[in-house]
PDB file of C-alpha atoms and ligand atoms in Angstrom:
ATOM      1  CA  MET A   1       0.000   0.000   0.000  1.00  0.00           C
ATOM      2  CA  SER A   2       1.076   3.548  -0.446  1.00  0.00           C
ATOM      3  CA  LEU A   3       0.048   6.997   0.650  1.00  0.00           C
ATOM      4  CA  LEU A   4      -1.568   9.190  -1.988  1.00  0.00           C
ATOM      5  CA  THR A   5      -1.133  12.942  -2.354  1.00  0.00           C
ATOM      6  CA  ILE A   6      -4.224  14.883  -1.275  1.00  0.00           C
ATOM      7  CA  LEU A   7      -5.077  17.881  -3.468  1.00  0.00           C
ATOM      8  CA  GLU A   8      -5.458  21.089  -1.494  1.00  0.00           C
ATOM      9  CA  TYR A   9      -7.931  23.925  -1.969  1.00  0.00           C
ATOM     10  CA  PRO A  10      -8.072  25.922  -4.224  1.00  0.00           C
ATOM     11  CA  ASP A  11      -6.491  23.382  -6.607  1.00  0.00           C
ATOM     12  CA  PRO A  12      -8.651  23.510  -9.774  1.00  0.00           C
ATOM     13  CA  ARG A  13      -8.534  19.690 -10.042  1.00  0.00           C
ATOM     14  CA  LEU A  14     -10.897  19.596  -7.024  1.00  0.00           C
ATOM     15  CA  ARG A  15     -13.529  21.002  -9.445  1.00  0.00           C
ATOM     16  CA  THR A  16     -13.467  17.921 -11.678  1.00  0.00           C
ATOM     17  CA  LYS A  17     -16.747  16.007 -11.904  1.00  0.00           C
ATOM     18  CA  ALA A  18     -16.139  12.296 -11.286  1.00  0.00           C
ATOM     19  CA  THR A  19     -17.522   9.731 -13.726  1.00  0.00           C
ATOM     20  CA  PRO A  20     -19.341   6.529 -12.663  1.00  0.00           C
ATOM     21  CA  LEU A  21     -17.412   3.268 -12.512  1.00  0.00           C
ATOM     22  CA  VAL A  22     -18.451   0.590 -15.002  1.00  0.00           C
ATOM     23  CA  ALA A  23     -18.140  -3.201 -14.679  1.00  0.00           C
ATOM     24  CA  ALA A  24     -14.740  -3.252 -16.436  1.00  0.00           C
ATOM     25  CA  ASP A  25     -13.342  -0.859 -13.782  1.00  0.00           C
ATOM     26  CA  PHE A  26     -13.539  -3.505 -11.014  1.00  0.00           C
ATOM     27  CA  THR A  27      -9.949  -4.671 -11.363  1.00  0.00           C
ATOM     28  CA  ALA A  28      -7.080  -5.471  -9.003  1.00  0.00           C
ATOM     29  CA  ALA A  29      -5.854  -1.925  -9.666  1.00  0.00           C
ATOM     30  CA  LEU A  30      -9.144  -0.561  -8.318  1.00  0.00           C
ATOM     31  CA  GLN A  31      -8.828  -2.682  -5.148  1.00  0.00           C
ATOM     32  CA  GLN A  32      -5.320  -1.257  -4.711  1.00  0.00           C
ATOM     33  CA  GLN A  33      -6.648   2.281  -5.228  1.00  0.00           C
ATOM     34  CA  ILE A  34      -9.302   1.684  -2.524  1.00  0.00           C
ATOM     35  CA  ASP A  35      -6.721   0.278  -0.068  1.00  0.00           C
ATOM     36  CA  ASP A  36      -4.411   3.238  -0.755  1.00  0.00           C
ATOM     37  CA  MET A  37      -7.272   5.671  -0.178  1.00  0.00           C
ATOM     38  CA  PHE A  38      -8.052   4.056   3.202  1.00  0.00           C
ATOM     39  CA  GLU A  39      -4.394   4.180   4.206  1.00  0.00           C
ATOM     40  CA  THR A  40      -4.180   7.839   3.157  1.00  0.00           C
ATOM     41  CA  MET A  41      -7.395   8.711   5.040  1.00  0.00           C
ATOM     42  CA  TYR A  42      -6.377   6.906   8.268  1.00  0.00           C
ATOM     43  CA  GLU A  43      -2.893   8.414   8.154  1.00  0.00           C
ATOM     44  CA  ALA A  44      -4.143  12.006   7.666  1.00  0.00           C
ATOM     45  CA  PRO A  45      -6.212  11.353   9.907  1.00  0.00           C
ATOM     46  CA  GLY A  46      -9.678  11.816   8.467  1.00  0.00           C
ATOM     47  CA  ILE A  47     -13.126  10.172   8.478  1.00  0.00           C
ATOM     48  CA  GLY A  48     -13.791  10.340   4.742  1.00  0.00           C
ATOM     49  CA  LEU A  49     -11.939  10.708   1.461  1.00  0.00           C
ATOM     50  CA  ALA A  50     -13.334  11.107  -2.038  1.00  0.00           C
ATOM     51  CA  ALA A  51     -11.367   9.908  -5.072  1.00  0.00           C
ATOM     52  CA  THR A  52     -11.477  13.488  -6.430  1.00  0.00           C
ATOM     53  CA  GLN A  53      -9.225  14.547  -3.533  1.00  0.00           C
ATOM     54  CA  VAL A  54      -6.470  12.191  -4.684  1.00  0.00           C
ATOM     55  CA  ASP A  55      -6.835  13.227  -8.336  1.00  0.00           C
ATOM     56  CA  PHE A  56      -8.711  10.046  -9.348  1.00  0.00           C
ATOM     57  CA  HIS A  57     -11.885  11.199 -11.025  1.00  0.00           C
ATOM     58  CA  LYS A  58     -14.209   8.232 -10.562  1.00  0.00           C
ATOM     59  CA  GLN A  59     -17.262   8.077  -8.278  1.00  0.00           C
ATOM     60  CA  LEU A  60     -15.520   6.406  -5.360  1.00  0.00           C
ATOM     61  CA  ILE A  61     -15.543   7.329  -1.658  1.00  0.00           C
ATOM     62  CA  VAL A  62     -14.023   5.729   1.437  1.00  0.00           C
ATOM     63  CA  ILE A  63     -15.452   6.483   4.883  1.00  0.00           C
ATOM     64  CA  ASP A  64     -14.871   5.375   8.468  1.00  0.00           C
ATOM     65  CA  VAL A  65     -16.481   7.456  11.216  1.00  0.00           C
ATOM     66  CA  SER A  66     -15.882   4.849  13.966  1.00  0.00           C
ATOM     67  CA  GLU A  67     -13.654   5.760  16.921  1.00  0.00           C
ATOM     68  CA  GLU A  68     -11.708   2.504  16.608  1.00  0.00           C
ATOM     69  CA  LYS A  69     -11.204   2.976  12.850  1.00  0.00           C
ATOM     70  CA  ASN A  70     -12.471  -0.511  12.200  1.00  0.00           C
ATOM     71  CA  GLN A  71     -15.599   0.164  10.114  1.00  0.00           C
ATOM     72  CA  PRO A  72     -14.316   0.886   6.615  1.00  0.00           C
ATOM     73  CA  TRP A  73     -17.089   1.662   4.151  1.00  0.00           C
ATOM     74  CA  VAL A  74     -16.675   1.965   0.397  1.00  0.00           C
ATOM     75  CA  LEU A  75     -19.233   3.817  -1.721  1.00  0.00           C
ATOM     76  CA  ILE A  76     -19.112   3.533  -5.500  1.00  0.00           C
ATOM     77  CA  ASN A  77     -21.504   5.492  -7.755  1.00  0.00           C
ATOM     78  CA  PRO A  78     -23.402   6.737  -4.663  1.00  0.00           C
ATOM     79  CA  GLU A  79     -26.849   8.317  -4.845  1.00  0.00           C
ATOM     80  CA  LEU A  80     -28.454  10.149  -1.942  1.00  0.00           C
ATOM     81  CA  THR A  81     -32.095  10.650  -1.046  1.00  0.00           C
ATOM     82  CA  PRO A  82     -33.096  12.779   1.963  1.00  0.00           C
ATOM     83  CA  LEU A  83     -35.465  10.798   4.222  1.00  0.00           C
ATOM     84  CA  GLU A  84     -36.998  13.968   5.651  1.00  0.00           C
ATOM     85  CA  PRO A  85     -36.621  17.689   4.919  1.00  0.00           C
ATOM     86  CA  THR A  86     -34.961  18.349   8.309  1.00  0.00           C
ATOM     87  CA  CYS A  87     -31.430  19.743   8.149  1.00  0.00           C
ATOM     88  CA  GLU A  88     -28.887  20.283  10.877  1.00  0.00           C
ATOM     89  CA  LEU A  89     -25.724  22.315  11.286  1.00  0.00           C
ATOM     90  CA  MET A  90     -22.527  20.459  12.081  1.00  0.00           C
ATOM     91  CA  GLN A  91     -18.913  21.516  12.210  1.00  0.00           C
ATOM     92  CA  GLU A  92     -17.053  20.156   9.188  1.00  0.00           C
ATOM     93  CA  GLY A  93     -13.447  19.993   8.152  1.00  0.00           C
ATOM     94  CA  CYS A  94     -11.803  18.620   5.043  1.00  0.00           C
ATOM     95  CA  LEU A  95      -8.437  17.022   4.294  1.00  0.00           C
ATOM     96  CA  SER A  96      -8.237  19.301   1.234  1.00  0.00           C
ATOM     97  CA  VAL A  97      -8.700  22.428   3.396  1.00  0.00           C
ATOM     98  CA  PRO A  98      -6.253  21.740   6.259  1.00  0.00           C
ATOM     99  CA  GLU A  99      -6.842  23.218   9.697  1.00  0.00           C
ATOM    100  CA  TYR A 100     -10.106  24.912   8.804  1.00  0.00           C
ATOM    101  CA  THR A 101     -13.622  24.128  10.044  1.00  0.00           C
ATOM    102  CA  ALA A 102     -17.033  25.691   9.443  1.00  0.00           C
ATOM    103  CA  ASP A 103     -20.619  24.908  10.405  1.00  0.00           C
ATOM    104  CA  ILE A 104     -22.410  23.453   7.382  1.00  0.00           C
ATOM    105  CA  GLU A 105     -26.085  22.584   7.021  1.00  0.00           C
ATOM    106  CA  ARG A 106     -26.882  19.087   5.716  1.00  0.00           C
ATOM    107  CA  TYR A 107     -29.828  16.706   5.695  1.00  0.00           C
ATOM    108  CA  LEU A 108     -30.156  14.957   9.034  1.00  0.00           C
ATOM    109  CA  ARG A 109     -31.253  11.577   7.620  1.00  0.00           C
ATOM    110  CA  ILE A 110     -30.497  10.167   4.192  1.00  0.00           C
ATOM    111  CA  LYS A 111     -30.746   6.971   2.203  1.00  0.00           C
ATOM    112  CA  VAL A 112     -27.629   5.987   0.282  1.00  0.00           C
ATOM    113  CA  THR A 113     -27.641   3.557  -2.619  1.00  0.00           C
ATOM    114  CA  SER A 114     -24.315   2.575  -4.135  1.00  0.00           C
ATOM    115  CA  LEU A 115     -22.093  -0.310  -5.111  1.00  0.00           C
ATOM    116  CA  ASP A 116     -19.578  -1.875  -2.729  1.00  0.00           C
ATOM    117  CA  ARG A 117     -15.891  -2.415  -3.586  1.00  0.00           C
ATOM    118  CA  HIS A 118     -16.739  -5.553  -5.569  1.00  0.00           C
ATOM    119  CA  GLY A 119     -19.588  -3.966  -7.527  1.00  0.00           C
ATOM    120  CA  ASN A 120     -22.465  -5.405  -5.477  1.00  0.00           C
ATOM    121  CA  PRO A 121     -25.429  -3.075  -4.834  1.00  0.00           C
ATOM    122  CA  GLN A 122     -25.817  -1.829  -1.258  1.00  0.00           C
ATOM    123  CA  GLU A 123     -28.384   0.423   0.394  1.00  0.00           C
ATOM    124  CA  PHE A 124     -28.116   2.131   3.791  1.00  0.00           C
ATOM    125  CA  GLU A 125     -29.980   4.683   5.834  1.00  0.00           C
ATOM    126  CA  CYS A 126     -27.858   6.945   7.991  1.00  0.00           C
ATOM    127  CA  GLU A 127     -28.027  10.070  10.112  1.00  0.00           C
ATOM    128  CA  GLY A 128     -25.936  12.500  12.126  1.00  0.00           C
ATOM    129  CA  LEU A 129     -22.175  12.460  11.608  1.00  0.00           C
ATOM    130  CA  LEU A 130     -22.236   9.645   9.048  1.00  0.00           C
ATOM    131  CA  ALA A 131     -24.963  11.387   7.012  1.00  0.00           C
ATOM    132  CA  HIS A 132     -22.943  14.641   7.074  1.00  0.00           C
ATOM    133  CA  CYS A 133     -19.813  12.820   6.018  1.00  0.00           C
ATOM    134  CA  VAL A 134     -21.530  11.038   3.109  1.00  0.00           C
ATOM    135  CA  GLN A 135     -23.034  14.317   1.847  1.00  0.00           C
ATOM    136  CA  HIS A 136     -19.657  16.088   2.152  1.00  0.00           C
ATOM    137  CA  GLU A 137     -17.843  13.337   0.213  1.00  0.00           C
ATOM    138  CA  CYS A 138     -20.554  13.095  -2.464  1.00  0.00           C
ATOM    139  CA  ASP A 139     -20.143  16.845  -3.008  1.00  0.00           C
ATOM    140  CA  HIS A 140     -16.440  16.258  -3.799  1.00  0.00           C
ATOM    141  CA  LEU A 141     -17.442  13.892  -6.622  1.00  0.00           C
ATOM    142  CA  LYS A 142     -19.426  16.779  -8.132  1.00  0.00           C
ATOM    143  CA  GLY A 143     -16.500  19.195  -7.797  1.00  0.00           C
ATOM    144  CA  ILE A 144     -17.957  20.922  -4.723  1.00  0.00           C
ATOM    145  CA  VAL A 145     -15.809  21.781  -1.672  1.00  0.00           C
ATOM    146  CA  PHE A 146     -17.567  22.548   1.646  1.00  0.00           C
ATOM    147  CA  VAL A 147     -16.222  26.111   1.726  1.00  0.00           C
ATOM    148  CA  ASP A 148     -18.371  26.791  -1.373  1.00  0.00           C
ATOM    149  CA  TYR A 149     -21.293  27.140   1.070  1.00  0.00           C
ATOM    150  CA  LEU A 150     -19.621  30.087   2.830  1.00  0.00           C
ATOM    151  CA  SER A 151     -20.017  33.752   1.862  1.00  0.00           C
ATOM    152  CA  ARG A 152     -18.055  34.969  -1.169  1.00  0.00           C
ATOM    153  CA  LEU A 153     -15.981  37.180   1.116  1.00  0.00           C
ATOM    154  CA  LYS A 154     -14.951  34.239   3.324  1.00  0.00           C
ATOM    155  CA  GLN A 155     -14.203  32.117   0.251  1.00  0.00           C
ATOM    156  CA  GLU A 156     -11.988  34.832  -1.213  1.00  0.00           C
ATOM    157  CA  ARG A 157     -10.074  35.166   2.073  1.00  0.00           C
ATOM    158  CA  LEU A 158      -9.565  31.398   2.275  1.00  0.00           C
ATOM    159  CA  ARG A 159      -8.477  31.168  -1.350  1.00  0.00           C
ATOM    160  CA  LYS A 160      -5.813  33.831  -0.821  1.00  0.00           C
ATOM    161  CA  LYS A 161      -4.692  32.314   2.496  1.00  0.00           C
ATOM    162  CA  TYR A 162      -4.196  28.831   1.009  1.00  0.00           C
ATOM    163  CA  LEU A 163      -2.498  30.103  -2.154  1.00  0.00           C
ATOM    164  CA  LYS A 164      -0.043  31.999   0.044  1.00  0.00           C
ATOM    165  CA  LEU A 165       0.577  28.958   2.287  1.00  0.00           C
ATOM    166  CA  GLN A 166       1.155  26.718  -0.733  1.00  0.00           C
ATOM    167  CA  LYS A 167       3.691  29.163  -2.212  1.00  0.00           C
ATOM    168  CA  ALA A 168       5.642  29.359   1.061  1.00  0.00           C
TER     169      ALA A 168
HETATM  170 ZN1   ZN B 201     -13.585  17.036   2.058  1.00  0.00          ZN
END
């Protein structure tokens, strides 16, 4: 296994829209990519990582919100449905926006349909932290970063701050 490089905001590659995986994509190389993404996420450490963040533009997400880091969950071609209109604010961070957090509003309860790492269909209902995490990671696959929900002024400040840090 090997650690992957995580793209950092405002890298334009984070704006790439990921394409769905097809049957022919389920190769040994894909299994390696998934293992590398888990290793990279655990090492960071983080609770979720979208393929977009490691410059791999397929609809693939790895997540583990457990304290013991023993509940790895792979989502391929995920689709979300809110189970109720209720939203909640929760503090979010992102491995692509280091050392920054903001309160973001997301659906409280969602249904997630996707494929697992071997291409088998799976369906889950989740809420709270896991639901927030899934929505955050699914945004990455569409080229959306959580800071996009902040005011333009805050976004501009962050963009300048990170560009400066990356030059240093
Ligand atoms: Zn993120």
